[in-house]
Coordinates of C-alpha atoms and ligand atoms in Angstrom, one line a residue:
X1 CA 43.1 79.3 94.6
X2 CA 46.2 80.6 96.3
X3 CA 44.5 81.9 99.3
X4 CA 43.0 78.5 101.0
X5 CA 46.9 77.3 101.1
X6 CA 48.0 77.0 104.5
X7 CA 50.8 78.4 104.0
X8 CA 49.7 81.8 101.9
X9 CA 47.5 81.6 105.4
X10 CA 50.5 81.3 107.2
X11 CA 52.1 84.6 105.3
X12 CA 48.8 86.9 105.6
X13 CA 48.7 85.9 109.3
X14 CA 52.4 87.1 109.3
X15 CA 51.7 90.7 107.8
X16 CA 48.6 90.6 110.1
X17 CA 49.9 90.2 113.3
X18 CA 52.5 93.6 113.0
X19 CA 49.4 95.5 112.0
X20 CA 48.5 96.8 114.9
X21 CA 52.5 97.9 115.8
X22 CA 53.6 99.3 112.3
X23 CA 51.3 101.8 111.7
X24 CA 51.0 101.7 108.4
X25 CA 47.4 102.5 106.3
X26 CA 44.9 99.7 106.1
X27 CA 44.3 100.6 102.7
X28 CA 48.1 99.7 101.8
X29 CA 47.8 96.7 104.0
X30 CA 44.9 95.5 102.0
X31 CA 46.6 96.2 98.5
X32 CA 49.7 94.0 99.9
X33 CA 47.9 90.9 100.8
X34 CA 47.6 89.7 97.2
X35 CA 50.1 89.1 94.5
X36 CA 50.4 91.5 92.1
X37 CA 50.2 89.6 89.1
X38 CA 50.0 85.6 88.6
X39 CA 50.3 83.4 85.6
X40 CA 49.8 80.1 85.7
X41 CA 51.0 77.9 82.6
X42 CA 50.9 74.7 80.9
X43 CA 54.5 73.2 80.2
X44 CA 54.2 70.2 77.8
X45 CA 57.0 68.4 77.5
X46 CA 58.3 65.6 75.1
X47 CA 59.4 62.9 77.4
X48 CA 62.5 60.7 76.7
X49 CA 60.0 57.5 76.6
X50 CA 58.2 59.8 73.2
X51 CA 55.2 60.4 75.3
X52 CA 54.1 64.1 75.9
X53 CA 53.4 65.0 79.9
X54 CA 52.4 68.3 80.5
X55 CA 54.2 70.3 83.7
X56 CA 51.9 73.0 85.5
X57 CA 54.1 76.5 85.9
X58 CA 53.8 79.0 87.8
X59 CA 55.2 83.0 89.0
X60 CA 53.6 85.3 91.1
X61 CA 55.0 88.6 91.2
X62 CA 53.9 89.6 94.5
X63 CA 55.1 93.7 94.4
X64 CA 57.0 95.3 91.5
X65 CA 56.8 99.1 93.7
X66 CA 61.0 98.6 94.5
X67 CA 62.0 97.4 91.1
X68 CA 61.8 93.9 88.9
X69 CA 60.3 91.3 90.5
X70 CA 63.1 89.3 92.1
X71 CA 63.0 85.5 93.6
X72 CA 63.5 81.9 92.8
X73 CA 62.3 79.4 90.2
X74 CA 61.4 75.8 92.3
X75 CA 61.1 72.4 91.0
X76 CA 59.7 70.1 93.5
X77 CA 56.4 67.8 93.3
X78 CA 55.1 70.1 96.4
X79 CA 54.7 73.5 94.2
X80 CA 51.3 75.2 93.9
X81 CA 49.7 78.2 93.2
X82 CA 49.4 78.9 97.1
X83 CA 53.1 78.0 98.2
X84 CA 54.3 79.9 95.3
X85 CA 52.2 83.5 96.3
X86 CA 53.2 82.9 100.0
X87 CA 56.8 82.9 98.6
X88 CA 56.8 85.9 96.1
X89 CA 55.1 88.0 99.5
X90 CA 57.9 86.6 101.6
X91 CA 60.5 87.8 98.7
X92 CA 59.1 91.5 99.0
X93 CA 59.7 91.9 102.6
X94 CA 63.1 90.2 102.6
X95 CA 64.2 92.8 99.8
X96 CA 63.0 95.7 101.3
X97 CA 64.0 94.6 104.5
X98 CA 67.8 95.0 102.8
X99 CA 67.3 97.5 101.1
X100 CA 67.4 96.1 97.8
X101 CA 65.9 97.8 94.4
X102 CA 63.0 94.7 93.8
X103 CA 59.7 93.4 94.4
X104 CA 58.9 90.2 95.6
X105 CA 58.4 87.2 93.0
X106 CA 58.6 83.7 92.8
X107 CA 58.1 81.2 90.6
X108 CA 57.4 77.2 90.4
X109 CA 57.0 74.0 87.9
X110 CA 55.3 71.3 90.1
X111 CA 57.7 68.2 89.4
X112 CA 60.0 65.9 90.6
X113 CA 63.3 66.9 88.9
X114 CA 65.0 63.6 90.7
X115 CA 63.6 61.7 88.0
X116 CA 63.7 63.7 85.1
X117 CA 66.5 63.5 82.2
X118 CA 69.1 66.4 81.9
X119 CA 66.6 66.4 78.4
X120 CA 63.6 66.7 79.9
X121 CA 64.7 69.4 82.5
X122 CA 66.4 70.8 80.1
X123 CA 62.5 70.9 77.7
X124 CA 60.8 72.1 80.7
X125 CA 63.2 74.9 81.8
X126 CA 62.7 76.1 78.4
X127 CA 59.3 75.8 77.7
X128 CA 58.4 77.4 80.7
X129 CA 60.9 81.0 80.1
X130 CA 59.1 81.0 76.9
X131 CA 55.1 80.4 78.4
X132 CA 56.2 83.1 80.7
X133 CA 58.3 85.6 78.3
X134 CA 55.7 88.2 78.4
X135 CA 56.2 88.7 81.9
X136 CA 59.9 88.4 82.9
X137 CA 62.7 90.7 81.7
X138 CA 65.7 92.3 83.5
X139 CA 63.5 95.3 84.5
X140 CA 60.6 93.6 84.7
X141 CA 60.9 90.3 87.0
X142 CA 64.4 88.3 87.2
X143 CA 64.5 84.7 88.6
X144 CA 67.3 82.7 90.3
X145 CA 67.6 79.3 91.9
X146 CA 65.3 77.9 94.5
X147 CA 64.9 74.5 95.7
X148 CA 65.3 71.9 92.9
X149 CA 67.1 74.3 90.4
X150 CA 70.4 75.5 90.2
X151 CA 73.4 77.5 87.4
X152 CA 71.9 74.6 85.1
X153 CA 68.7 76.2 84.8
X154 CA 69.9 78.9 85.3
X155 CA 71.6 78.8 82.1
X156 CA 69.0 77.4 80.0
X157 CA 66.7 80.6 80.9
X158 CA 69.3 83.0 79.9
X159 CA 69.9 81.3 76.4
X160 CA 66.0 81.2 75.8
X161 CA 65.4 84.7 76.6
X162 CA 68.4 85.8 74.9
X163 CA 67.3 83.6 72.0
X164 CA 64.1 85.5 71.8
X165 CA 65.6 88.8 72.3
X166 CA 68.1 88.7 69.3
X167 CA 71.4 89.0 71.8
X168 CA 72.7 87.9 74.8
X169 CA 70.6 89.3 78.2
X170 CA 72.7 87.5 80.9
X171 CA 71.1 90.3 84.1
X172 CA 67.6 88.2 82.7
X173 CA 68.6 85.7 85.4
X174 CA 71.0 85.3 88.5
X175 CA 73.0 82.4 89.6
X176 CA 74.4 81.6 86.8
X177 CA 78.2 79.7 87.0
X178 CA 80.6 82.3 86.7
X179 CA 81.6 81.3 83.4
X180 CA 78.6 82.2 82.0
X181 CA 77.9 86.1 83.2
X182 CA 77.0 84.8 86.9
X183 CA 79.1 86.3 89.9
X184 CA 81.5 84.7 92.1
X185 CA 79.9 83.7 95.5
X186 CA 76.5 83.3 94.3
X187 CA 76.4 79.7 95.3
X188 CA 77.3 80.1 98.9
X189 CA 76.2 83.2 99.1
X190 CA 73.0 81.8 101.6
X191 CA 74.8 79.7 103.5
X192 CA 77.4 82.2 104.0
X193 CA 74.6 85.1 105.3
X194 CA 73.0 82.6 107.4
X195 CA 76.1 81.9 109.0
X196 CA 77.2 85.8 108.9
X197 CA 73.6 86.1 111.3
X198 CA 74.9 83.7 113.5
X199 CA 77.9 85.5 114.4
X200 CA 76.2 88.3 115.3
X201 CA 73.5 86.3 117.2
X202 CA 76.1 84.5 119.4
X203 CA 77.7 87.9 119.8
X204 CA 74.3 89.6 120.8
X205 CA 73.6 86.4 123.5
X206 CA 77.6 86.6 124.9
X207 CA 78.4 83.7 123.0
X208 CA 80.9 82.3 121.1
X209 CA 80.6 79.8 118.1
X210 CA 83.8 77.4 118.8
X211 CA 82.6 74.4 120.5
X212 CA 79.2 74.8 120.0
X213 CA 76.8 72.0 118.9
X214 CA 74.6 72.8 115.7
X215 CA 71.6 70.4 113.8
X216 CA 71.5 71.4 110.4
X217 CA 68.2 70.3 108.8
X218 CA 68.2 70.5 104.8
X219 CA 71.2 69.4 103.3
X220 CA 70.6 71.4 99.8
X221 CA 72.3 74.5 98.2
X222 CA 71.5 76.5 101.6
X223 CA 72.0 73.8 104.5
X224 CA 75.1 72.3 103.3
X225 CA 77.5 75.9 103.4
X226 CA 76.0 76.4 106.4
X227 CA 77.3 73.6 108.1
X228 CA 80.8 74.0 105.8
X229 CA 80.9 77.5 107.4
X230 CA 80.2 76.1 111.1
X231 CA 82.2 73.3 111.4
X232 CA 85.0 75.8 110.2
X233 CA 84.4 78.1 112.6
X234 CA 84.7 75.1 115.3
X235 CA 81.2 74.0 115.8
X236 CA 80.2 70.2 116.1
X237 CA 77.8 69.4 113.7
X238 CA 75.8 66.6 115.6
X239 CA 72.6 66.2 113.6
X240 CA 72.1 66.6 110.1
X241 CA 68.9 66.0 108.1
X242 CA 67.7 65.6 104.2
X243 CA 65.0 63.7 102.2
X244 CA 66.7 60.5 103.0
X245 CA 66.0 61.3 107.1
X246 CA 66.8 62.8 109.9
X247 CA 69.9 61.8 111.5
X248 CA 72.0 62.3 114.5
X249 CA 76.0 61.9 114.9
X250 CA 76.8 62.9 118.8
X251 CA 80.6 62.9 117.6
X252 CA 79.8 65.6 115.1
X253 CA 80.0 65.0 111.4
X254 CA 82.6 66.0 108.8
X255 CA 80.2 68.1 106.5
X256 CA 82.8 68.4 103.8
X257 CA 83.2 64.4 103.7
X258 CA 79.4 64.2 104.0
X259 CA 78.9 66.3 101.1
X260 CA 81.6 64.4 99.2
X261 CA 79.3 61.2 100.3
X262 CA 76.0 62.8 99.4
X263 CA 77.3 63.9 95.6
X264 CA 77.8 60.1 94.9
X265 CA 75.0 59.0 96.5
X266 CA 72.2 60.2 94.5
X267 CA 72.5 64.0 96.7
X268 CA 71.6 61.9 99.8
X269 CA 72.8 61.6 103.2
X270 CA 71.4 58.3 104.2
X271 CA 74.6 55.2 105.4
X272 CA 77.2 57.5 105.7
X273 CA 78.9 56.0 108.3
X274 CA 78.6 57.6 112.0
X275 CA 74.9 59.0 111.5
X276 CA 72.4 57.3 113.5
X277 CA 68.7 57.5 112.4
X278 CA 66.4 59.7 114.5
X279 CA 62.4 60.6 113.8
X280 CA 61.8 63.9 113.1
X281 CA 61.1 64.6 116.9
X282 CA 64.2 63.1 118.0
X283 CA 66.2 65.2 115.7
X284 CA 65.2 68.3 116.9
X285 CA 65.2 67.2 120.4
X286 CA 68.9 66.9 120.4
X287 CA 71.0 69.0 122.4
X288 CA 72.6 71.8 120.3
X289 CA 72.9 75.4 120.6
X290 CA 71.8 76.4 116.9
X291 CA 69.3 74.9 115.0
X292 CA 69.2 75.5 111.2
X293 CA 65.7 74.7 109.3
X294 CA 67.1 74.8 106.1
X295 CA 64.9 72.6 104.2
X296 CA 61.5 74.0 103.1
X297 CA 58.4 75.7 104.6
X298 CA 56.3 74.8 107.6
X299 CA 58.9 72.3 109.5
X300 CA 58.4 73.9 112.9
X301 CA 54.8 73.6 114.3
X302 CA 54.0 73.6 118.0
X303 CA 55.1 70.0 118.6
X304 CA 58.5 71.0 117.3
X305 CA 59.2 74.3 119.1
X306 CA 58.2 72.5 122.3
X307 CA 61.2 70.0 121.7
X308 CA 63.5 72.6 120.6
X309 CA 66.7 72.8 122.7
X310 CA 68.5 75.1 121.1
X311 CA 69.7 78.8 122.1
X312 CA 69.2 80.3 118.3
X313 CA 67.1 79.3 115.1
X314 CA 68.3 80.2 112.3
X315 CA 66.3 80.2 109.6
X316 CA 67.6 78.8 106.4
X317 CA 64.6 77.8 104.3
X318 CA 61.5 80.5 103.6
X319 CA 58.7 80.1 105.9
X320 CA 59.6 77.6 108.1
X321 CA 58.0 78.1 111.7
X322 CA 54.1 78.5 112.3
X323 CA 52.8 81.2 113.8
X324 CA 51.9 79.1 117.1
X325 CA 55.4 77.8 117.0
X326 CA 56.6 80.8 117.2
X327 CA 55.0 82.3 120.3
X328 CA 56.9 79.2 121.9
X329 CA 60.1 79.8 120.6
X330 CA 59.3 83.2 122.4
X331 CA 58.4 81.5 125.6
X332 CA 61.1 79.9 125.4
X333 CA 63.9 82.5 125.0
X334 CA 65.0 81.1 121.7
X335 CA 67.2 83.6 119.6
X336 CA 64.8 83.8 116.3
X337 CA 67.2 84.5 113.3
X338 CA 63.9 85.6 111.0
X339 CA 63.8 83.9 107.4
X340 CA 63.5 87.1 105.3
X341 CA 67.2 88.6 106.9
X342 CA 68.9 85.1 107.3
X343 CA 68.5 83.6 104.6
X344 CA 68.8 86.9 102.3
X345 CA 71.9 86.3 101.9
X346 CA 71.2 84.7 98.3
X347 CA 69.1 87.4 97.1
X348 CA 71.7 89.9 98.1
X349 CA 74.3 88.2 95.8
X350 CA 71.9 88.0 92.8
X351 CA 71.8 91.5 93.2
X352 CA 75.5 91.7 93.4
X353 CA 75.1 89.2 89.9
X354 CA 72.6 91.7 88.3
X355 CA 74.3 94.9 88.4
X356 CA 77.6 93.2 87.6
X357 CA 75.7 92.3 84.4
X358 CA 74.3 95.2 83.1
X359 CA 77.6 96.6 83.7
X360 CA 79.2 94.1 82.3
X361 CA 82.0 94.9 85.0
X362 CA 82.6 92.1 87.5
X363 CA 84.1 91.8 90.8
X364 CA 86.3 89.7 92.8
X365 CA 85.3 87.1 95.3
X366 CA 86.6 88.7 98.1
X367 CA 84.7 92.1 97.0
X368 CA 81.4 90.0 96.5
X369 CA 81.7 88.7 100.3
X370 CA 82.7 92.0 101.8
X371 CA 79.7 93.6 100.5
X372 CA 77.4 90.6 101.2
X373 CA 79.3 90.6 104.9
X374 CA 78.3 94.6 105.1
X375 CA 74.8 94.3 103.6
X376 CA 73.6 91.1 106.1
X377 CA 75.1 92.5 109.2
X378 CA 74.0 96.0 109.0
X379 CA 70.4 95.0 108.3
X380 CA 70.5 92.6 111.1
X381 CA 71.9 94.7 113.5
X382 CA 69.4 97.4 112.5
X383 CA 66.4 94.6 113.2
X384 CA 68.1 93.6 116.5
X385 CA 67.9 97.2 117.9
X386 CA 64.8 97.7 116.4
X387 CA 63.8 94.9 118.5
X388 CA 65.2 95.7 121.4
X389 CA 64.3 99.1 121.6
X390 CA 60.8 98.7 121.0
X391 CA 60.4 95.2 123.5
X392 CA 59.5 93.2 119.7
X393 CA 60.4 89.8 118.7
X394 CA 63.2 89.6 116.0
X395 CA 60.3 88.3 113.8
X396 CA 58.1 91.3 114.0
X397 CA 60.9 93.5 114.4
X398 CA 62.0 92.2 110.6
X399 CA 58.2 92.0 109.4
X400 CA 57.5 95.6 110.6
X401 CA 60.5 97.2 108.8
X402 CA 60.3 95.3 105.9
X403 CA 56.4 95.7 105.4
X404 CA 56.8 99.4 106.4
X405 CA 59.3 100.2 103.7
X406 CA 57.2 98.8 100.8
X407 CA 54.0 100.2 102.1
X408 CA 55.9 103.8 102.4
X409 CA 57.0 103.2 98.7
X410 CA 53.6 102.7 97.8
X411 CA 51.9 105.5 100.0
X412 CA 55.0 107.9 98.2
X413 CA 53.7 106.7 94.8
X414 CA 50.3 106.6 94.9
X415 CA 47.9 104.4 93.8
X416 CA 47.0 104.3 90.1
X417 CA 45.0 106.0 88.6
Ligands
LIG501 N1 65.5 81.6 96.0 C1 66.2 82.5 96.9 C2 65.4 83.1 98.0 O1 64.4 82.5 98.4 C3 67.0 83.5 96.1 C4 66.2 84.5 95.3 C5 67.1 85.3 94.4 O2 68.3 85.2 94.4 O3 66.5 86.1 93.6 O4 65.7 84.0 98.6

């Protein structure tokens, strides 16, 4: 079950630790540490080879007090029942923590997409909208991209729902290709709001980015803009990291010619020239002044923190830093960028994509980023003086006032019947 995972353990001991600071009732507390509602389904699928395998899916809808359900679909050989519920929590707090009209959700097929067909993906994507049809719709619970899944997928939900439905229902899904009913700026839209953090983390530590030295771990959908953004704004990238490795470049890396690199080299970083191999230790040993974990959960144990060298983490991916890690990142004096407002930068542009679709009235990409720009800052400047005023960590600053809006939602509401 969901709750042995060490990383749903690693979510409840999150919402655990701020109980004693955020007063909020118990008995909300206890109605938050489970998902809402989970279904688990079967996928079969009719493999290229003729043979049938059959694909285990899953999404937990963690709260649905704000709104839909809101929060990614991920393909990846990892996914379970456990990461997934950890994830859909994660998504609540992050919402309400920007203010945005949705629960938390998440969803999950446990594959390897690297070495499945455009056919097959394009069988499984399908298969599993329709397992799950009861359950989604654009009031009920809306997915987007995660890890493994992108405007692809994207697209192949919104046909299958709309399929079912009798006409097209693009706000069923976000981050969809702007052709298609998606909105501008969706794809960079993480990247962009982890880097818009930055800024105002550099600004809050009297720094500036320009000459600064970044490792960017993750070289995905979320890690990849980030670095884009950086190296634009004049900061070395000098260690970059993906499934391939870890690897360092002490000249800094071109992240636009490494991206050009990874696209026709099966998405990987690995023998582009200038990148020396490093373990995982010595990567994030490296002298820098940001680190970005933009890869996936629980990267950054004690061992890690310890060798941290960096003035801010920022954290790209969901979930990334244990809970002991983290009391050493505090030790330390490292600037904690917290997942659920750095990397919320996506789930503020789906909901950009969502209300663009049901008003079938879309914006340009400059107002897309100026609202993203006004959404992330704000919220972050409202955690950093939450912080500061009360003596918290930027972590329990976000966890309190993200927690405390859904539990007030639900306290407001009441509890049925
Ligand atoms: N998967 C992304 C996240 O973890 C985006 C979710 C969304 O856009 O709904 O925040």
């Amino acid at each position: 079950m969901f709750e042995q995972s060490p990383f749903y353990q690693q979510a409840l001991a999150q919402l655990d630790s701020i109980g004693e600071y955020a007063d909020i009732d118990p008995n909300i507390i206890e109605r938050l540490r489970y998902p809402k509602r989970s279904v688990i389904v079967s996928v079969p699928v009719r493999m290229d080879t003729g043979e049938t395998t059959v694909f285990t899916g899953y999404r937990v809808q963690h709260s649905l007090t704000a709104g839909p359900g809101k929060g990614g679909l991920r393909y990846s050989p990892h996914v379970d029942f456990g990461e997934v519920a950890a994830l859909a929590m994660l998504m609540t707090w992050k919402c309400s923590l920007v203010n945005l009209p949705f629960g938390g959700a998440k969803g999950g097929l446990n594959c390897d997409p690297s070495t499945l067909s455009m056919g097959e993906k394009e069988r499984a994507t399908r298969r599993f909208t329709q397992e799950i049809l009861p359950f989604i719709g654009p009031q009920v619970d809306v997915m987007a991209p995660d890890m493994g899944t992108g405007e692809q997928e994207m697209a192949w939900i919104y046909d299958t729902y709309s399929m079912h439905t009798g006409h097209s229902c693009p706000q069923i899904v976000t981050g969809k290709s702007a052709a298609l009913y998606g909105t501008l700026g969706r794809r960079e839209a993480t990247g962009r709001g982890v880097v818009y953090c930055i800024e105002e983390a550099a600004r809050v530590s009297g720094f500036t980015l320009r000459g600064t030295k970044v490792i960017v771990q993750g070289f995905g959908n979320v890690g990849s803009v980030a670095a884009l953004e950086l190296h634009r704004r004049g900061c070395a990238i000098v260690g970059v990291a993906d499934a391939s490795g870890s690897f360092l470049c002490p000249g800094g890396v071109d992240p636009a010619k490494l991206l050009e690199y990874a696209a026709n080299n099966g998405h990987r970083i690995e023998g582009f020239e200038g990148l020396e191999q490093a373990t995982k230790e010595e990567f994030f040993s490296a002298e820098c002044d940001i680190a970005v974990p933009a890869a996936m959960e629980r990267q950054i144990d004690e061992k890690i923190a310890g060798l941290l060298k960096c003035r801010i983490l920022a954290e790209g991916a969901n979930g990334p830093t244990s809970m002991e890690a983290d009391r050493i990142l505090d030790d330390k004096g490292i600037f904690v960028i917290p997942d659920i407002i750095c990397n919320a930068g996506g789930v503020i542009v789906s909901y950009f994509e969502w209300v663009q679709d049901i008003q079938m009235f879309f914006w340009t990409a400059e107002e897309v980023d100026s609202r993203l720009q006004q959404l992330i800052r704000r919220a972050f400047v409202g955690v950093q003086h939450f912080a500061a005023r009360n003596g918290y960590s930027m972590r329990r600053a976000a966890l309190i006032l993200g927690v405390r809006e859904t539990a007030r939602e639900k306290a407001a509401r009441g509890l049925f019947p």
